[in-house]
Amino acid sequence: MRKLKVAVLYDEIEDREKVEAEAEGKKFPVAYRQLEQALRERGHTVNVMPLSSDVVDLVSRISNLDCDIIFNLAETFGGVSQHEQNVAALLELLKKPFTGSGSIGLALSQDKELSKKILAFHGIRYPKYAVIDSGKVEWSDDLRFPVLVKPVSQDGSIGVDIKAVVHTIKGLMERISYIHSELHSPALIEEYIDGREIYVGVLGNEKVEALPIFEMGFSKSSEDEPKIASTEAKWEEGSEAARNTFEFFPTDIPQEVYEKIQKAAALTFRLLKLRDYGRIDMRVRQRTGGDWEYYIIEANGNPHLEMESELPKAAMKHGLDYPDLLEKIIELALDRIGSKALLQPANSD
Ligand SMILES: Nc1ncnc2c1ncn2[C@@H]1O[C@H](COP(=O)(O)OP(=O)(O)O)[C@@H](O)[C@H]1O
Ligand SMILES: [Mg+2]
């Protein structure tokens, strides 16, 4: 690959979070530093740029960026995940080439209700659900307990703690109220899929390939605890929930089922208009008769690229080490942009 000028964009809030976490003695590895180092080692020129919440200033800083490609690591803007799509929209308006999904893909995947409607059209299975916004029922399937209550569009398991799985009407009411009043979001109520938690990384555009399936195991958790990737399990290093989970590459899923799961992930990626790289979170279970069922839980347009997270690990298993993965993402983005540019008048950019 030729040597490029890469600008790495990330939400400046990460720096604050890092300082806070480290003050509490916790580790907080940030993807942008790992990316900077890995790409520099491959001979690229890397310029790291935090996104400040002063948009006016930001517009001029981004406009003045001198780079071949922007590596967009902004999963939030000012800490708000719903603004993820607006960062991509800004880059689109400024005609800056960037890696990863565009504003449309991020908007579709971020809204878990909208995602389901698209998946429904194509017959892809997801948990039955209801959405309640300020007391108004937007949609409701005929649900059975237990259910899991979460915000309709968030990331990083925000609002998904151990109390998110409820078994009673009382529990449900309280949880909906919590989502409304504390997280200021419509509540998404889903049938709880008591199954295994898997993550499928996806790379590509015209040709989309699914990476090896990665699984989060819960077998160390106690019987009565819900087996979910809760806020604590994901982010609270040393917490009981984190200690009770572990990640691995499953080897017991029959090949035919394995491939179907990968295909469903690749199709979901396409249908939600994701680009370059993504991660589809799913649940699988085996019915009493032995049949396997899989459900899409959510699609992530800008999945975490911290070295130890699911997508880089799955890529590694697939033979792409961290710098290989980053270069692959850049190549996919440049290819995609290159072919589009050919369709535009020569003086349009
Ligand atoms: N319907 C469901 N059934 C079982 N577990 C679920 C369901 N929905 C969410 N979860 C659990 O909660 C976690 C976080 O939910 P998810 O929708 O992926 O939120 P986020 O966007 O915050 O990652 C999932 O990884 C899974 O462990
Ligand atoms: Mg998730």
XYZ file of C-alpha atoms and ligand atoms in Angstrom:
377
model
C 0.000 0.000 0.000
C 1.336 3.470 -0.792
C 2.231 5.719 2.142
C -0.629 8.005 3.009
C -1.417 11.081 5.056
C -4.050 9.908 7.517
C -6.005 12.134 9.901
C -7.549 10.293 12.836
C -10.721 11.856 14.220
C -12.127 11.017 17.641
C -14.411 12.567 20.222
C -12.312 14.645 22.648
C -14.466 13.317 25.485
C -12.369 10.163 25.291
C -9.419 12.089 26.676
C -11.460 13.231 29.664
C -12.714 9.711 30.242
C -9.172 8.410 30.049
C -7.928 10.880 32.663
C -10.847 10.029 34.981
C -10.408 6.287 34.576
C -6.661 6.462 35.133
C -7.157 8.618 38.237
C -9.182 5.705 39.611
C -6.330 3.355 38.760
C -8.153 1.749 35.815
C -6.647 1.099 32.418
C -8.224 3.022 29.535
C -6.522 2.134 26.263
C -7.758 4.441 23.515
C -8.091 3.286 19.937
C -6.747 6.493 18.404
C -3.342 6.072 20.058
C -3.071 2.438 19.016
C -4.124 3.394 15.506
C -1.617 6.240 15.344
C 1.205 3.962 16.392
C 0.220 1.070 14.127
C -0.169 3.258 11.036
C 3.090 5.123 11.733
C 4.878 1.806 11.993
C 3.604 1.054 8.509
C 5.132 4.288 7.262
C 2.027 6.467 7.039
C 1.944 10.045 8.262
C -0.630 10.304 11.005
C -2.256 13.398 12.395
C -4.578 12.865 15.355
C -7.436 15.313 15.777
C -9.873 15.414 18.688
C -13.357 16.652 17.848
C -14.159 19.640 20.005
C -17.766 20.548 20.629
C -17.265 24.012 19.095
C -18.720 23.169 15.700
C -17.791 26.436 14.008
C -14.144 25.954 14.906
C -14.398 22.308 13.945
C -15.631 23.091 10.443
C -12.588 25.208 9.722
C -10.187 22.701 11.276
C -11.618 19.849 9.250
C -11.720 21.953 6.063
C -8.046 22.738 6.508
C -6.994 19.161 7.106
C -4.374 18.134 4.622
C -4.759 14.383 4.295
C -5.509 11.563 1.869
C -8.096 10.041 4.138
C -9.754 10.661 7.494
C -9.956 7.655 9.782
C -13.229 8.393 11.521
C -13.197 6.955 15.028
C -15.931 9.246 16.346
C -18.535 6.950 17.882
C -19.966 9.962 19.689
C -19.811 13.732 19.467
C -19.591 15.570 22.786
C -20.279 12.180 24.335
C -23.654 11.867 22.593
C -23.939 8.711 20.498
C -26.917 9.975 18.483
C -24.573 12.600 16.998
C -22.315 9.933 15.525
C -24.186 10.236 12.240
C -23.832 14.030 12.263
C -20.041 13.810 12.362
C -20.207 11.670 9.211
C -22.707 14.145 7.701
C -20.319 17.008 8.396
C -17.473 15.179 6.662
C -19.791 14.497 3.733
C -20.750 18.174 3.473
C -17.106 19.179 3.646
C -16.353 16.595 0.934
C -13.680 14.947 3.023
C -12.936 11.303 2.278
C -13.354 9.197 5.396
C -13.344 5.582 6.493
C -16.423 3.730 7.639
C -20.115 4.259 7.316
C -21.740 7.403 6.057
C -24.470 9.340 7.822
C -27.261 7.194 6.366
C -25.753 3.894 7.519
C -25.023 5.263 10.972
C -28.564 6.637 11.246
C -30.184 3.364 10.196
C -28.043 1.158 12.411
C -28.158 3.427 15.416
C -31.964 3.435 15.526
C -32.708 -0.095 16.644
C -36.393 0.205 15.803
C -35.758 1.432 12.276
C -33.177 -1.333 11.785
C -35.752 -3.947 12.717
C -38.240 -2.589 10.217
C -35.705 -2.987 7.440
C -34.701 -6.454 8.621
C -38.387 -7.456 8.802
C -38.842 -6.554 5.144
C -36.044 -8.955 4.266
C -37.133 -11.720 6.620
C -34.151 -11.505 8.957
C -34.975 -12.545 12.502
C -34.728 -10.200 15.488
C -36.355 -10.366 18.938
C -40.045 -9.416 19.130
C -40.299 -5.894 20.447
C -42.298 -2.866 21.523
C -41.354 0.798 21.591
C -42.816 3.239 24.087
C -42.107 6.930 23.752
C -43.373 9.245 26.523
C -46.269 6.949 27.373
C -47.232 6.417 23.730
C -46.950 2.919 22.312
C -45.264 3.319 18.940
C -45.363 -0.373 18.172
C -45.896 -3.559 20.099
C -45.559 -7.214 19.198
C -47.329 -9.681 21.425
C -44.474 -10.015 23.911
C -43.740 -12.657 26.502
C -41.683 -12.253 29.645
C -38.835 -12.079 30.347
C -38.108 -8.946 28.364
C -35.090 -6.683 28.140
C -35.684 -2.926 28.294
C -33.132 -0.575 26.752
C -32.914 2.811 25.054
C -33.932 2.696 21.397
C -30.676 4.209 20.233
C -27.606 4.090 22.402
C -24.289 2.333 22.396
C -21.842 0.743 24.751
C -24.607 -0.983 26.745
C -25.709 2.326 28.248
C -28.904 1.626 30.165
C -28.337 -2.108 29.913
C -27.423 -3.158 33.426
C -28.389 -6.213 35.352
C -31.849 -4.769 36.055
C -32.606 -4.421 32.340
C -34.061 -7.922 32.188
C -37.490 -7.914 33.798
C -39.975 -10.669 34.556
C -42.998 -8.760 35.846
C -45.318 -5.943 34.779
C -44.125 -3.925 37.775
C -40.488 -4.396 36.775
C -41.334 -3.437 33.222
C -43.128 -0.219 34.239
C -40.231 0.805 36.451
C -37.675 0.128 33.776
C -39.580 2.044 31.101
C -39.829 4.946 33.491
C -36.066 4.734 34.143
C -35.259 4.809 30.418
C -37.544 7.814 29.923
C -36.561 9.873 32.921
C -32.854 9.081 33.277
C -31.798 8.436 29.700
C -34.362 10.664 27.963
C -34.975 8.091 25.289
C -37.891 6.086 23.965
C -37.831 2.623 25.581
C -37.243 -0.434 23.442
C -38.668 -3.570 25.019
C -37.467 -6.824 23.508
C -38.176 -10.422 24.296
C -35.115 -11.630 26.144
C -33.312 -14.198 24.027
C -31.924 -16.666 26.477
C -29.106 -17.764 24.238
C -25.456 -17.317 23.437
C -24.000 -13.908 22.685
C -22.011 -13.635 19.471
C -20.356 -10.860 17.501
C -19.731 -10.991 13.784
C -17.252 -8.545 12.329
C -17.839 -7.605 8.712
C -15.485 -6.070 6.135
C -16.243 -4.893 2.634
C -18.470 -2.927 0.315
C -19.394 -4.460 -3.013
C -18.009 -7.723 -1.768
C -18.758 -8.202 1.905
C -17.022 -10.793 4.053
C -17.905 -11.881 7.557
C -15.064 -12.568 9.972
C -14.880 -15.537 12.349
C -17.641 -15.548 14.949
C -16.550 -14.298 18.342
C -18.492 -15.197 21.468
C -18.945 -13.737 24.920
C -19.292 -16.562 27.414
C -21.159 -16.245 30.676
C -20.697 -19.642 32.162
C -18.976 -18.198 35.207
C -22.039 -16.109 36.144
C -24.523 -17.440 38.648
C -27.723 -19.156 37.482
C -30.122 -16.339 38.364
C -28.052 -13.547 36.788
C -29.135 -12.513 33.272
C -26.481 -13.477 30.780
C -26.039 -10.174 29.018
C -23.180 -7.927 27.973
C -24.182 -5.329 30.546
C -22.539 -1.960 31.133
C -20.571 -3.502 34.000
C -19.482 -6.546 31.988
C -18.265 -4.390 29.102
C -16.660 -1.441 30.790
C -16.115 -1.989 34.486
C -12.813 -3.721 34.632
C -12.587 -5.857 37.737
C -16.362 -5.757 38.390
C -18.026 -9.038 39.203
C -19.915 -9.000 35.908
C -16.671 -8.456 33.955
C -14.922 -11.214 35.868
C -17.783 -13.573 35.087
C -17.556 -13.156 31.340
C -14.900 -14.197 28.872
C -14.555 -14.079 25.103
C -13.602 -16.891 22.764
C -14.004 -18.292 19.265
C -16.719 -20.966 19.364
C -15.926 -24.298 17.755
C -19.157 -26.207 18.398
C -21.496 -24.418 15.970
C -22.182 -26.733 13.019
C -20.500 -25.457 9.856
C -23.800 -24.975 8.029
C -25.257 -22.881 10.878
C -21.979 -20.972 11.229
C -22.098 -19.968 7.577
C -25.761 -18.984 7.790
C -24.983 -16.729 10.735
C -22.114 -15.120 8.821
C -24.372 -14.635 5.804
C -27.093 -13.035 7.938
C -24.483 -10.677 9.405
C -23.156 -9.713 5.974
C -26.693 -9.147 4.686
C -27.610 -7.021 7.698
C -24.482 -4.938 7.098
C -25.553 -4.342 3.508
C -29.218 -3.692 4.231
C -28.409 -1.071 6.827
C -26.108 0.620 4.314
C -22.967 0.163 6.364
C -19.596 0.586 4.700
C -16.027 -0.665 4.986
C -16.316 -2.327 8.411
C -18.957 -3.097 10.965
C -19.977 -5.516 13.669
C -23.276 -7.303 13.989
C -24.264 -8.404 17.492
C -26.427 -11.479 17.655
C -27.881 -14.092 19.969
C -28.070 -17.762 19.039
C -29.770 -20.662 20.699
C -30.549 -24.260 20.041
C -34.174 -25.305 20.339
C -35.143 -28.477 22.158
C -35.459 -30.294 18.837
C -31.852 -29.344 18.035
C -32.558 -26.578 15.488
C -30.444 -23.441 15.767
C -32.034 -19.978 15.826
C -30.200 -16.705 15.524
C -31.433 -13.191 16.165
C -29.926 -9.869 15.227
C -29.608 -7.741 18.352
C -27.993 -4.726 16.717
C -25.659 -3.532 13.994
C -22.700 -1.301 14.802
C -21.575 1.067 12.100
C -18.505 2.348 13.866
C -17.550 -0.625 15.999
C -14.875 -0.172 18.582
C -11.386 -0.554 17.110
C -9.452 -0.757 20.337
C -6.974 -3.585 19.780
C -8.489 -5.960 22.304
C -12.064 -5.464 21.164
C -14.140 -7.910 19.167
C -13.533 -6.795 15.578
C -9.709 -6.565 15.751
C -9.590 -9.940 17.494
C -11.795 -11.570 14.872
C -9.672 -9.982 12.127
C -6.567 -11.388 13.764
C -8.117 -14.851 13.784
C -8.766 -14.313 10.072
C -5.094 -13.559 9.461
C -5.178 -9.756 9.588
C -3.112 -8.307 12.392
C -4.000 -4.869 13.768
C -2.066 -2.751 11.214
C -3.312 -5.071 8.427
C -6.897 -4.478 9.541
C -6.448 -0.707 9.628
C -4.854 -0.696 6.182
C -7.613 -2.938 4.891
C -10.255 -0.481 6.163
C -8.401 2.403 4.522
C -8.094 0.472 1.261
C -11.797 -0.328 1.278
C -12.617 3.337 1.865
C -10.270 4.568 -0.874
C -11.611 2.016 -3.323
C -15.164 3.022 -2.591
C -14.390 6.719 -2.891
C -12.261 6.227 -5.996
C -14.991 4.496 -7.885
C -17.531 7.135 -6.852
C -15.200 9.958 -7.847
C -15.073 8.608 -11.378
C -18.776 9.323 -11.646
C -18.353 12.973 -10.722
C -17.269 15.835 -12.969
C -13.508 16.338 -12.736
C -13.836 19.810 -11.193
C -16.478 18.910 -8.559
C -14.109 18.510 -5.644
N -33.357 -9.025 23.207
C -32.259 -9.350 23.888
N -32.113 -10.596 24.396
C -31.021 -10.945 25.114
N -30.025 -10.087 25.385
C -30.104 -8.839 24.885
C -31.212 -8.388 24.107
N -31.001 -7.095 23.782
C -29.820 -6.744 24.319
N -29.277 -7.780 24.991
C -28.019 -7.785 25.755
O -27.648 -6.474 26.053
C -26.420 -6.123 25.406
C -26.469 -4.689 24.947
O -27.549 -4.515 24.048
P -27.361 -3.770 22.673
O -28.681 -3.656 22.025
O -26.272 -4.419 21.911
O -26.923 -2.333 23.186
P -25.655 -1.417 22.855
O -25.983 -0.716 21.581
O -25.603 -0.494 24.012
O -24.469 -2.327 22.704
C -26.302 -7.142 24.275
O -24.965 -7.304 23.904
C -26.901 -8.385 24.911
O -26.000 -9.015 25.793
Mg -24.224 -3.983 21.395
